[in-house]
PDB file of C-alpha atoms in Angstrom:
ATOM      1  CA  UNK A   1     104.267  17.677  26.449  1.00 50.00           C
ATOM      2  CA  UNK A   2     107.423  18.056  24.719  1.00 66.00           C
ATOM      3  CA  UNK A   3     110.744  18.455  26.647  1.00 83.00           C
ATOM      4  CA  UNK A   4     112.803  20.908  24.243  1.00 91.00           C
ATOM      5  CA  UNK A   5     115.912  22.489  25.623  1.00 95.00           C
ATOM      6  CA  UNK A   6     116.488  26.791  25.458  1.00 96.00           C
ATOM      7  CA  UNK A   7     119.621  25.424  22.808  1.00 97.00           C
ATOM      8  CA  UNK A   8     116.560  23.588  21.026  1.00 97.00           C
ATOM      9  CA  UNK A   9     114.292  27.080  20.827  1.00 98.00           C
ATOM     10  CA  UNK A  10     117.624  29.160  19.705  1.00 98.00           C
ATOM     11  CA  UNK A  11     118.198  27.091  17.099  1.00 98.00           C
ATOM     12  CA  UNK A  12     114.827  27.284  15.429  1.00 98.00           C
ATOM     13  CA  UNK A  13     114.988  31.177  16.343  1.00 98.00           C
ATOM     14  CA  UNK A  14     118.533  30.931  14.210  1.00 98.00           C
ATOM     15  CA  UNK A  15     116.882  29.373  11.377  1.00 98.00           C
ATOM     16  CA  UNK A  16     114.468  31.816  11.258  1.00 98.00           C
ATOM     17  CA  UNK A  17     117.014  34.340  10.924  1.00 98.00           C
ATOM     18  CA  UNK A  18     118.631  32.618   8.122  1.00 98.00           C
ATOM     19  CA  UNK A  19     114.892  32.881   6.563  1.00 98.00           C
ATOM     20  CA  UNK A  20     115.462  36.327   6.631  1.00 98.00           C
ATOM     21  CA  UNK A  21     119.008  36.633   5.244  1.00 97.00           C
ATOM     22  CA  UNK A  22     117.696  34.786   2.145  1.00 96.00           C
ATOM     23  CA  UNK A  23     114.828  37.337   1.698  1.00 96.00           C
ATOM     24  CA  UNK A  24     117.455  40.171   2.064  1.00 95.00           C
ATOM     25  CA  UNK A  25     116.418  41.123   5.569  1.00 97.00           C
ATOM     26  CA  UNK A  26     118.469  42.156   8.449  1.00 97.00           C
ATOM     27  CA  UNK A  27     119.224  38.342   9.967  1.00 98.00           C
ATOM     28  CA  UNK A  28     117.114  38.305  12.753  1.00 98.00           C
ATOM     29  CA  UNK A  29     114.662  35.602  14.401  1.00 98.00           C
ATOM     30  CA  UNK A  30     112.773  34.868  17.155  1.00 98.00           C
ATOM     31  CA  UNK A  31     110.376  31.909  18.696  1.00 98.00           C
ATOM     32  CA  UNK A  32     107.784  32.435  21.243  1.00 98.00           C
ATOM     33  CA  UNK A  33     107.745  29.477  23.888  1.00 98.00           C
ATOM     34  CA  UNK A  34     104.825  28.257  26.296  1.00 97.00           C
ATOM     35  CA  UNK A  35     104.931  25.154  28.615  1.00 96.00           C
ATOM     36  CA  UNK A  36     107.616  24.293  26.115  1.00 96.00           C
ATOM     37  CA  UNK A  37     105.438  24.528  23.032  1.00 97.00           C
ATOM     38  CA  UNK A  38     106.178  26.961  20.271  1.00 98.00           C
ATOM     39  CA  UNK A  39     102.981  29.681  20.140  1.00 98.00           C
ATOM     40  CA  UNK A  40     104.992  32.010  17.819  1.00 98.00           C
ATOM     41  CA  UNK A  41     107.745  32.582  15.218  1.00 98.00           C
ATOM     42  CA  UNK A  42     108.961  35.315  13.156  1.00 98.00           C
ATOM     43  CA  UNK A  43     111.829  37.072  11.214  1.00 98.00           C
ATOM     44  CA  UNK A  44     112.529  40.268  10.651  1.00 98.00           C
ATOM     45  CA  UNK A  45     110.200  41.624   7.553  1.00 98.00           C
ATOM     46  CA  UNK A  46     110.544  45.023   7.608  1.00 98.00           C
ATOM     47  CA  UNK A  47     111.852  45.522   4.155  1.00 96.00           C
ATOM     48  CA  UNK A  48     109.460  43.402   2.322  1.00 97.00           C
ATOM     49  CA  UNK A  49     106.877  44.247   4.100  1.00 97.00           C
ATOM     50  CA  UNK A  50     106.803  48.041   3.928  1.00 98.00           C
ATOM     51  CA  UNK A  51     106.472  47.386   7.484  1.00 98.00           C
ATOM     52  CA  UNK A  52     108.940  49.356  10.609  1.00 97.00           C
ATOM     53  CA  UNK A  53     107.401  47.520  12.628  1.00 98.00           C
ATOM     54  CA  UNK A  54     107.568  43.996  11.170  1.00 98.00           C
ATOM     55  CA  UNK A  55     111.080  42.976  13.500  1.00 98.00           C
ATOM     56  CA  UNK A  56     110.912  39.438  14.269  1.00 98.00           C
ATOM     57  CA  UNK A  57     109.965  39.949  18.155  1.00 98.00           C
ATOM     58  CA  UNK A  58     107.157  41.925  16.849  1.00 98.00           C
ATOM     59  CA  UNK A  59     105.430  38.933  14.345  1.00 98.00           C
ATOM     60  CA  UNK A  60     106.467  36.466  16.715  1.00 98.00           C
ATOM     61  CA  UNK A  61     103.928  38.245  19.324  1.00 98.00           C
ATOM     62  CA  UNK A  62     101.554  38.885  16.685  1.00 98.00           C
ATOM     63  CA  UNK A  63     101.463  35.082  15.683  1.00 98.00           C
ATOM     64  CA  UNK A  64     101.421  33.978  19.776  1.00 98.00           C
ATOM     65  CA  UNK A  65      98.263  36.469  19.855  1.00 98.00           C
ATOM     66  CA  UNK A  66      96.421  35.075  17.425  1.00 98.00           C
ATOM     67  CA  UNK A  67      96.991  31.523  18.302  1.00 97.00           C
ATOM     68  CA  UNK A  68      96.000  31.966  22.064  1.00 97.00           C
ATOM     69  CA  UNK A  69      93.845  34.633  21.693  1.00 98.00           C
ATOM     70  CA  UNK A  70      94.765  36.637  24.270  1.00 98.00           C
ATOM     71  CA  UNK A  71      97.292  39.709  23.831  1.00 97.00           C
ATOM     72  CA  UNK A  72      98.474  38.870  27.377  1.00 98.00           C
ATOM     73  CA  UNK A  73     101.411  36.259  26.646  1.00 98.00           C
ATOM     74  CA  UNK A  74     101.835  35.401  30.093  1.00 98.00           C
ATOM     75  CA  UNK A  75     104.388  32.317  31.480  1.00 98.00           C
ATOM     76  CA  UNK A  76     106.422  32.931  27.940  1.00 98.00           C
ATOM     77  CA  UNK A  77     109.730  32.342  26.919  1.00 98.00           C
ATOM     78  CA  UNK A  78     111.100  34.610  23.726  1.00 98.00           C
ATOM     79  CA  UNK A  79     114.054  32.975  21.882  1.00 98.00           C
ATOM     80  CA  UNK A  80     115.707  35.736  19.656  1.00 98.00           C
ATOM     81  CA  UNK A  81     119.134  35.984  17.998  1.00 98.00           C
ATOM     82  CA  UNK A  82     119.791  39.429  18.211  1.00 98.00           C
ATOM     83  CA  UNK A  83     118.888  41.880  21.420  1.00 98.00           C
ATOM     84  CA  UNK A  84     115.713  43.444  21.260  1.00 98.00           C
ATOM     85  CA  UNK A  85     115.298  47.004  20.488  1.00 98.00           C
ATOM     86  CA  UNK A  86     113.835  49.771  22.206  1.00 98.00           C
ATOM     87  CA  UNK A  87     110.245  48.879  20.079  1.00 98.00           C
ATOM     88  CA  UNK A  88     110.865  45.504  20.711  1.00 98.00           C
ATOM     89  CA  UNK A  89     111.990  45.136  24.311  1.00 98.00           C
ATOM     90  CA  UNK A  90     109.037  47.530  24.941  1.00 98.00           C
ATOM     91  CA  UNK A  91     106.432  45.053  23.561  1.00 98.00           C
ATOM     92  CA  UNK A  92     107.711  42.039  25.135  1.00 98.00           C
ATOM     93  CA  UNK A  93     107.052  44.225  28.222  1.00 98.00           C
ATOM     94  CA  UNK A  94     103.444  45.141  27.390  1.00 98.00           C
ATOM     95  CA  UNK A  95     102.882  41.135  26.367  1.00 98.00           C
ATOM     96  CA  UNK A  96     104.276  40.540  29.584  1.00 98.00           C
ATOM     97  CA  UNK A  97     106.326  38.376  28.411  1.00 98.00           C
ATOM     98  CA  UNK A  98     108.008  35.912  31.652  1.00 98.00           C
ATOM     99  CA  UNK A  99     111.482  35.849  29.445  1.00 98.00           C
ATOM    100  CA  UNK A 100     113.900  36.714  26.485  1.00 98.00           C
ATOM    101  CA  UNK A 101     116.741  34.090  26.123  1.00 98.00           C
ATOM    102  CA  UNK A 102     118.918  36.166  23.185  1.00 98.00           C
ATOM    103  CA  UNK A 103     122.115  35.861  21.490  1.00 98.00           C
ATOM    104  CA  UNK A 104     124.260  38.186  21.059  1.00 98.00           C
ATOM    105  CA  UNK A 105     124.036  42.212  22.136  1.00 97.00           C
ATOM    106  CA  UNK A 106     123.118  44.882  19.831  1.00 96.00           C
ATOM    107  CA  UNK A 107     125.622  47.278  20.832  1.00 93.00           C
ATOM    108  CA  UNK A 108     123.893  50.229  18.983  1.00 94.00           C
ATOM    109  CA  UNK A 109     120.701  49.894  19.919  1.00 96.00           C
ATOM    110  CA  UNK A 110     120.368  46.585  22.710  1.00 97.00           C
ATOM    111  CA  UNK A 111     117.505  47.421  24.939  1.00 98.00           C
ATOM    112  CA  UNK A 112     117.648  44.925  27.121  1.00 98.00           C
ATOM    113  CA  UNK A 113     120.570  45.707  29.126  1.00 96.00           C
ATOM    114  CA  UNK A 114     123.223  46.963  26.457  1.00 95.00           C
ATOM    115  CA  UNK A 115     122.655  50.363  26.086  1.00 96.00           C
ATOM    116  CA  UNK A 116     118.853  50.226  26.958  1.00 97.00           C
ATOM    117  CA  UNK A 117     117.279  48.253  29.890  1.00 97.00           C
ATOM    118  CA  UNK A 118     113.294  48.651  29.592  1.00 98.00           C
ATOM    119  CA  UNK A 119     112.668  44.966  30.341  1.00 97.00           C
ATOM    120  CA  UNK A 120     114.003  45.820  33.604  1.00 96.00           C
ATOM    121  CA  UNK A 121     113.281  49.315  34.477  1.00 95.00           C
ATOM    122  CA  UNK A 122     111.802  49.769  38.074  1.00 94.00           C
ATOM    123  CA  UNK A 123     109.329  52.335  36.592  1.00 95.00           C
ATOM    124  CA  UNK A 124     107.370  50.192  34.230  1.00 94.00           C
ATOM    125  CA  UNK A 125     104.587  47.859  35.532  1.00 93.00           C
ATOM    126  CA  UNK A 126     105.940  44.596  33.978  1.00 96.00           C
ATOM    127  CA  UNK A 127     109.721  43.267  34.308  1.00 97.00           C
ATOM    128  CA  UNK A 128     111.244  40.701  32.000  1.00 98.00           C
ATOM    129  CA  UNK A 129     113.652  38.365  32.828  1.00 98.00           C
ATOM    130  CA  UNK A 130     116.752  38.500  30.640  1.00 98.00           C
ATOM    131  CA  UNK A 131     119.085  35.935  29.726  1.00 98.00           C
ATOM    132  CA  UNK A 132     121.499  36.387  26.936  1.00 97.00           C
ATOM    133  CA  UNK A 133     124.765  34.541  25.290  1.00 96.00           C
ATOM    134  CA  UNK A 134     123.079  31.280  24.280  1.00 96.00           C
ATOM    135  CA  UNK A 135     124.555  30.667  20.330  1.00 97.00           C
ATOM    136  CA  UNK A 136     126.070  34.067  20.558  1.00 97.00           C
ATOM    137  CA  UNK A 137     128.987  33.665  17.846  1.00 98.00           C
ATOM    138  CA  UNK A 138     127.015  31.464  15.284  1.00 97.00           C
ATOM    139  CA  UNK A 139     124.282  34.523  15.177  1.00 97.00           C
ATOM    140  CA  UNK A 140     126.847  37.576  15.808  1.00 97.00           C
ATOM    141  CA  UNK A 141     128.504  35.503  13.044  1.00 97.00           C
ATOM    142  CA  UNK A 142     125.166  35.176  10.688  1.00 97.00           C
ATOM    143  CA  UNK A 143     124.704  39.626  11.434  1.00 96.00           C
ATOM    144  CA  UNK A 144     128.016  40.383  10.123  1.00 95.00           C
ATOM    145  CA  UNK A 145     128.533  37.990   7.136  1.00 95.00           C
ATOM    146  CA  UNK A 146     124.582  39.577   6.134  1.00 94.00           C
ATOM    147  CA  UNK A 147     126.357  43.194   6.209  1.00 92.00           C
ATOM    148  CA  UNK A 148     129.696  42.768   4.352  1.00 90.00           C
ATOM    149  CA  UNK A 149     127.952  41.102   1.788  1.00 88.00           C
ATOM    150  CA  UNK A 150     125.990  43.987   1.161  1.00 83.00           C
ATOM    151  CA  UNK A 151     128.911  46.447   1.525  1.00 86.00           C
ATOM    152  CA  UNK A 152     130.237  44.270  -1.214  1.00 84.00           C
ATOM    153  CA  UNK A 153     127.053  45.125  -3.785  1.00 78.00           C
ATOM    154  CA  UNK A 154     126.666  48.303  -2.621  1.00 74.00           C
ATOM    155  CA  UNK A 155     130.144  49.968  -3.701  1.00 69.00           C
TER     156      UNK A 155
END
């Protein structure tokens, strides 16, 4: 078994997010980790792909599914650079997901403890740990370089 460190599995969650700033997409990636094996990747896709859905969370779970077979990701680890959303933090809750390791808060929209916290709300049946910070400039960094470039075209 490999012996990969959570800086390791943010890394390859970053450059999945670059994968996405090259297709014009929101810079956003994620890995999905099990007994330190990668089960699941994705980047956000939801322009390309006619898709709402298609967030990088989202096809990272899709891809773990499929792989394992089971739509119970139990004793995971999700590495993503940006805080999941409502949708998002919502699924990792239904996968029941062990963990989300992000970045860097989305302070419109963060639902796991910015201005949302589902992955931890008493009410639900599942709770997610939540650990955040990890690369936190280099992909808050990555976000805003993505959007004044496209202020730039778009004027």
């Amino acid at each position: 078994m490999s012996n990969y460190t959570d800086e390791h599995w943010m890394n390859m969650a970053y450059q999945r997010a670059q994968k996405a700033m090259e297709c014009g997409e929101v810079p956003v990636g994620a890995v999905l980790v099990k007994n330190n094996q990668l089960i699941g990747e994705g980047y956000n896709q939801p322009i390309t792909s006619h898709d709402p859905t298609a967030h990088a969370e989202v096809i990272a779970l899709r891809v773990a599914g499929q792989a394992i077979k089971n739509y119970r990701l139990v004793d995971t680890i999700m590495y993503v650079t940006l805080e999941p959303c409502p949708m998002c933090a919502s699924a990792l809750v239904h996968a029941r997901i062990a963990k989300v390791i992000f970045a860097t808060q989305d302070e419109r929209i963060g639902a796991c403890g910015s201005i949302f916290d589902i992955t931890n709300n008493a009410l639900l049946n599942h709770r997610v740990e939540v650990e955040s910070g990890m690369m936190a400039k280099e992909c808050r960094e990555l976000i805003q370089s993505f959007f004044i470039e496209k202020r730039k075209h778009n004027r």
